[in-house]
Amino acid sequence: MAFLSITDFDKALLSQLKTEKERAKYLLQFEITTRITIENLTPKAQAVIADIGLPFSGNNEADVITAARAWLQKKAA
């Protein structure tokens, strides 16, 4: 799947979108990656797009990314 370059990510545009569906569709254009976050003093992988944290974290990066993408797809439907 081809994604837009993260340099094309525009927070101002994202904030102007009126509905959750529109925001989810916009975010799905970009690759979801992870960053390390700390939960209860334990390092976890958190799903992110650019520097926007998504509400998914866990021990397995691939599972976190899959769950975040599925969540956005459901919101975009």
mmCIF file with all atom_site columns, C-alpha atoms in Angstrom:
data_model
loop_
_atom_site.group_PDB
_atom_site.id
_atom_site.type_symbol
_atom_site.label_atom_id
_atom_site.label_alt_id
_atom_site.label_comp_id
_atom_site.label_asym_id
_atom_site.label_entity_id
_atom_site.label_seq_id
_atom_site.pdbx_PDB_ins_code
_atom_site.Cartn_x
_atom_site.Cartn_y
_atom_site.Cartn_z
_atom_site.occupancy
_atom_site.B_iso_or_equiv
_atom_site.pdbx_formal_charge
_atom_site.auth_seq_id
_atom_site.auth_comp_id
_atom_site.auth_asym_id
_atom_site.auth_atom_id
_atom_site.pdbx_PDB_model_num
ATOM 1  C CA . MET A 1 1  ? 0.000   0.000  0.000  1.00 0.00 ? 1  MET A CA 1
ATOM 2  C CA . ALA A 1 2  ? 1.410   3.392  -0.956 1.00 0.00 ? 2  ALA A CA 1
ATOM 3  C CA . PHE A 1 3  ? 1.123   6.139  1.623  1.00 0.00 ? 3  PHE A CA 1
ATOM 4  C CA . LEU A 1 4  ? 1.592   9.887  1.357  1.00 0.00 ? 4  LEU A CA 1
ATOM 5  C CA . SER A 1 5  ? 4.930   11.157 2.577  1.00 0.00 ? 5  SER A CA 1
ATOM 6  C CA . ILE A 1 6  ? 4.860   12.190 6.221  1.00 0.00 ? 6  ILE A CA 1
ATOM 7  C CA . THR A 1 7  ? 6.218   15.556 5.054  1.00 0.00 ? 7  THR A CA 1
ATOM 8  C CA . ASP A 1 8  ? 2.779   16.056 3.435  1.00 0.00 ? 8  ASP A CA 1
ATOM 9  C CA . PHE A 1 9  ? 1.063   15.694 6.819  1.00 0.00 ? 9  PHE A CA 1
ATOM 10 C CA . ASP A 1 10 ? -0.782  18.911 7.676  1.00 0.00 ? 10 ASP A CA 1
ATOM 11 C CA . LYS A 1 11 ? -2.049  19.361 11.249 1.00 0.00 ? 11 LYS A CA 1
ATOM 12 C CA . ALA A 1 12 ? -3.852  22.557 10.271 1.00 0.00 ? 12 ALA A CA 1
ATOM 13 C CA . LEU A 1 13 ? -5.805  20.682 7.605  1.00 0.00 ? 13 LEU A CA 1
ATOM 14 C CA . LEU A 1 14 ? -6.569  17.858 10.036 1.00 0.00 ? 14 LEU A CA 1
ATOM 15 C CA . SER A 1 15 ? -7.944  20.350 12.575 1.00 0.00 ? 15 SER A CA 1
ATOM 16 C CA . GLN A 1 16 ? -10.198 21.913 9.924  1.00 0.00 ? 16 GLN A CA 1
ATOM 17 C CA . LEU A 1 17 ? -11.917 18.649 9.073  1.00 0.00 ? 17 LEU A CA 1
ATOM 18 C CA . LYS A 1 18 ? -15.383 18.685 10.612 1.00 0.00 ? 18 LYS A CA 1
ATOM 19 C CA . THR A 1 19 ? -16.201 15.032 11.232 1.00 0.00 ? 19 THR A CA 1
ATOM 20 C CA . GLU A 1 20 ? -14.473 12.050 12.775 1.00 0.00 ? 20 GLU A CA 1
ATOM 21 C CA . LYS A 1 21 ? -15.016 10.214 9.475  1.00 0.00 ? 21 LYS A CA 1
ATOM 22 C CA . GLU A 1 22 ? -13.175 12.926 7.505  1.00 0.00 ? 22 GLU A CA 1
ATOM 23 C CA . ARG A 1 23 ? -10.290 12.961 9.995  1.00 0.00 ? 23 ARG A CA 1
ATOM 24 C CA . ALA A 1 24 ? -9.993  9.164  9.906  1.00 0.00 ? 24 ALA A CA 1
ATOM 25 C CA . LYS A 1 25 ? -9.942  9.142  6.090  1.00 0.00 ? 25 LYS A CA 1
ATOM 26 C CA . TYR A 1 26 ? -7.224  11.803 6.100  1.00 0.00 ? 26 TYR A CA 1
ATOM 27 C CA . LEU A 1 27 ? -5.104  9.908  8.626  1.00 0.00 ? 27 LEU A CA 1
ATOM 28 C CA . LEU A 1 28 ? -5.420  6.639  6.689  1.00 0.00 ? 28 LEU A CA 1
ATOM 29 C CA . GLN A 1 29 ? -3.450  8.246  3.844  1.00 0.00 ? 29 GLN A CA 1
ATOM 30 C CA . PHE A 1 30 ? -0.323  8.104  6.020  1.00 0.00 ? 30 PHE A CA 1
ATOM 31 C CA . GLU A 1 31 ? 1.753   5.249  7.342  1.00 0.00 ? 31 GLU A CA 1
ATOM 32 C CA . ILE A 1 32 ? 1.169   4.286  10.965 1.00 0.00 ? 32 ILE A CA 1
ATOM 33 C CA . THR A 1 33 ? 4.395   3.755  12.896 1.00 0.00 ? 33 THR A CA 1
ATOM 34 C CA . THR A 1 34 ? 5.176   3.386  16.585 1.00 0.00 ? 34 THR A CA 1
ATOM 35 C CA . ARG A 1 35 ? 7.104   5.229  19.259 1.00 0.00 ? 35 ARG A CA 1
ATOM 36 C CA . ILE A 1 36 ? 8.146   4.060  22.681 1.00 0.00 ? 36 ILE A CA 1
ATOM 37 C CA . THR A 1 37 ? 5.910   5.228  25.509 1.00 0.00 ? 37 THR A CA 1
ATOM 38 C CA . ILE A 1 38 ? 5.907   4.296  29.182 1.00 0.00 ? 38 ILE A CA 1
ATOM 39 C CA . GLU A 1 39 ? 2.872   2.704  30.834 1.00 0.00 ? 39 GLU A CA 1
ATOM 40 C CA . ASN A 1 40 ? 3.176   1.773  34.509 1.00 0.00 ? 40 ASN A CA 1
ATOM 41 C CA . LEU A 1 41 ? 6.967   2.103  34.168 1.00 0.00 ? 41 LEU A CA 1
ATOM 42 C CA . THR A 1 42 ? 6.969   -0.434 31.326 1.00 0.00 ? 42 THR A CA 1
ATOM 43 C CA . PRO A 1 43 ? 8.076   0.525  27.791 1.00 0.00 ? 43 PRO A CA 1
ATOM 44 C CA . LYS A 1 44 ? 5.317   -0.019 25.219 1.00 0.00 ? 44 LYS A CA 1
ATOM 45 C CA . ALA A 1 45 ? 4.939   0.633  21.497 1.00 0.00 ? 45 ALA A CA 1
ATOM 46 C CA . GLN A 1 46 ? 2.336   3.338  20.794 1.00 0.00 ? 46 GLN A CA 1
ATOM 47 C CA . ALA A 1 47 ? 0.790   3.814  17.362 1.00 0.00 ? 47 ALA A CA 1
ATOM 48 C CA . VAL A 1 48 ? 1.498   7.215  15.812 1.00 0.00 ? 48 VAL A CA 1
ATOM 49 C CA . ILE A 1 49 ? 1.038   9.111  12.579 1.00 0.00 ? 49 ILE A CA 1
ATOM 50 C CA . ALA A 1 50 ? 3.648   11.870 12.370 1.00 0.00 ? 50 ALA A CA 1
ATOM 51 C CA . ASP A 1 51 ? 3.663   13.015 16.009 1.00 0.00 ? 51 ASP A CA 1
ATOM 52 C CA . ILE A 1 52 ? -0.044  12.344 16.570 1.00 0.00 ? 52 ILE A CA 1
ATOM 53 C CA . GLY A 1 53 ? -0.458  9.568  19.117 1.00 0.00 ? 53 GLY A CA 1
ATOM 54 C CA . LEU A 1 54 ? -3.233  7.064  18.488 1.00 0.00 ? 54 LEU A CA 1
ATOM 55 C CA . PRO A 1 55 ? -4.993  5.279  21.370 1.00 0.00 ? 55 PRO A CA 1
ATOM 56 C CA . PHE A 1 56 ? -3.230  1.937  20.844 1.00 0.00 ? 56 PHE A CA 1
ATOM 57 C CA . SER A 1 57 ? -0.189  0.556  22.609 1.00 0.00 ? 57 SER A CA 1
ATOM 58 C CA . GLY A 1 58 ? 1.242   -2.831 23.386 1.00 0.00 ? 58 GLY A CA 1
ATOM 59 C CA . ASN A 1 59 ? 4.287   -5.039 23.334 1.00 0.00 ? 59 ASN A CA 1
ATOM 60 C CA . ASN A 1 60 ? 4.121   -6.037 19.656 1.00 0.00 ? 60 ASN A CA 1
ATOM 61 C CA . GLU A 1 61 ? 4.579   -3.199 17.138 1.00 0.00 ? 61 GLU A CA 1
ATOM 62 C CA . ALA A 1 62 ? 2.863   -5.065 14.285 1.00 0.00 ? 62 ALA A CA 1
ATOM 63 C CA . ASP A 1 63 ? -0.222  -5.805 16.418 1.00 0.00 ? 63 ASP A CA 1
ATOM 64 C CA . VAL A 1 64 ? -0.433  -2.188 17.581 1.00 0.00 ? 64 VAL A CA 1
ATOM 65 C CA . ILE A 1 65 ? -0.239  -0.891 14.001 1.00 0.00 ? 65 ILE A CA 1
ATOM 66 C CA . THR A 1 66 ? -2.835  -3.425 12.797 1.00 0.00 ? 66 THR A CA 1
ATOM 67 C CA . ALA A 1 67 ? -5.257  -2.466 15.586 1.00 0.00 ? 67 ALA A CA 1
ATOM 68 C CA . ALA A 1 68 ? -4.800  1.262  14.952 1.00 0.00 ? 68 ALA A CA 1
ATOM 69 C CA . ARG A 1 69 ? -5.365  0.857  11.200 1.00 0.00 ? 69 ARG A CA 1
ATOM 70 C CA . ALA A 1 70 ? -8.519  -1.252 11.786 1.00 0.00 ? 70 ALA A CA 1
ATOM 71 C CA . TRP A 1 71 ? -9.831  1.381  14.218 1.00 0.00 ? 71 TRP A CA 1
ATOM 72 C CA . LEU A 1 72 ? -9.262  4.198  11.700 1.00 0.00 ? 72 LEU A CA 1
ATOM 73 C CA . GLN A 1 73 ? -10.868 2.149  8.910  1.00 0.00 ? 73 GLN A CA 1
ATOM 74 C CA . LYS A 1 74 ? -13.956 1.590  11.069 1.00 0.00 ? 74 LYS A CA 1
ATOM 75 C CA . LYS A 1 75 ? -14.148 5.337  11.843 1.00 0.00 ? 75 LYS A CA 1
ATOM 76 C CA . ALA A 1 76 ? -13.746 6.157  8.133  1.00 0.00 ? 76 ALA A CA 1
ATOM 77 C CA . ALA A 1 77 ? -16.543 3.822  6.986  1.00 0.00 ? 77 ALA A CA 1
#
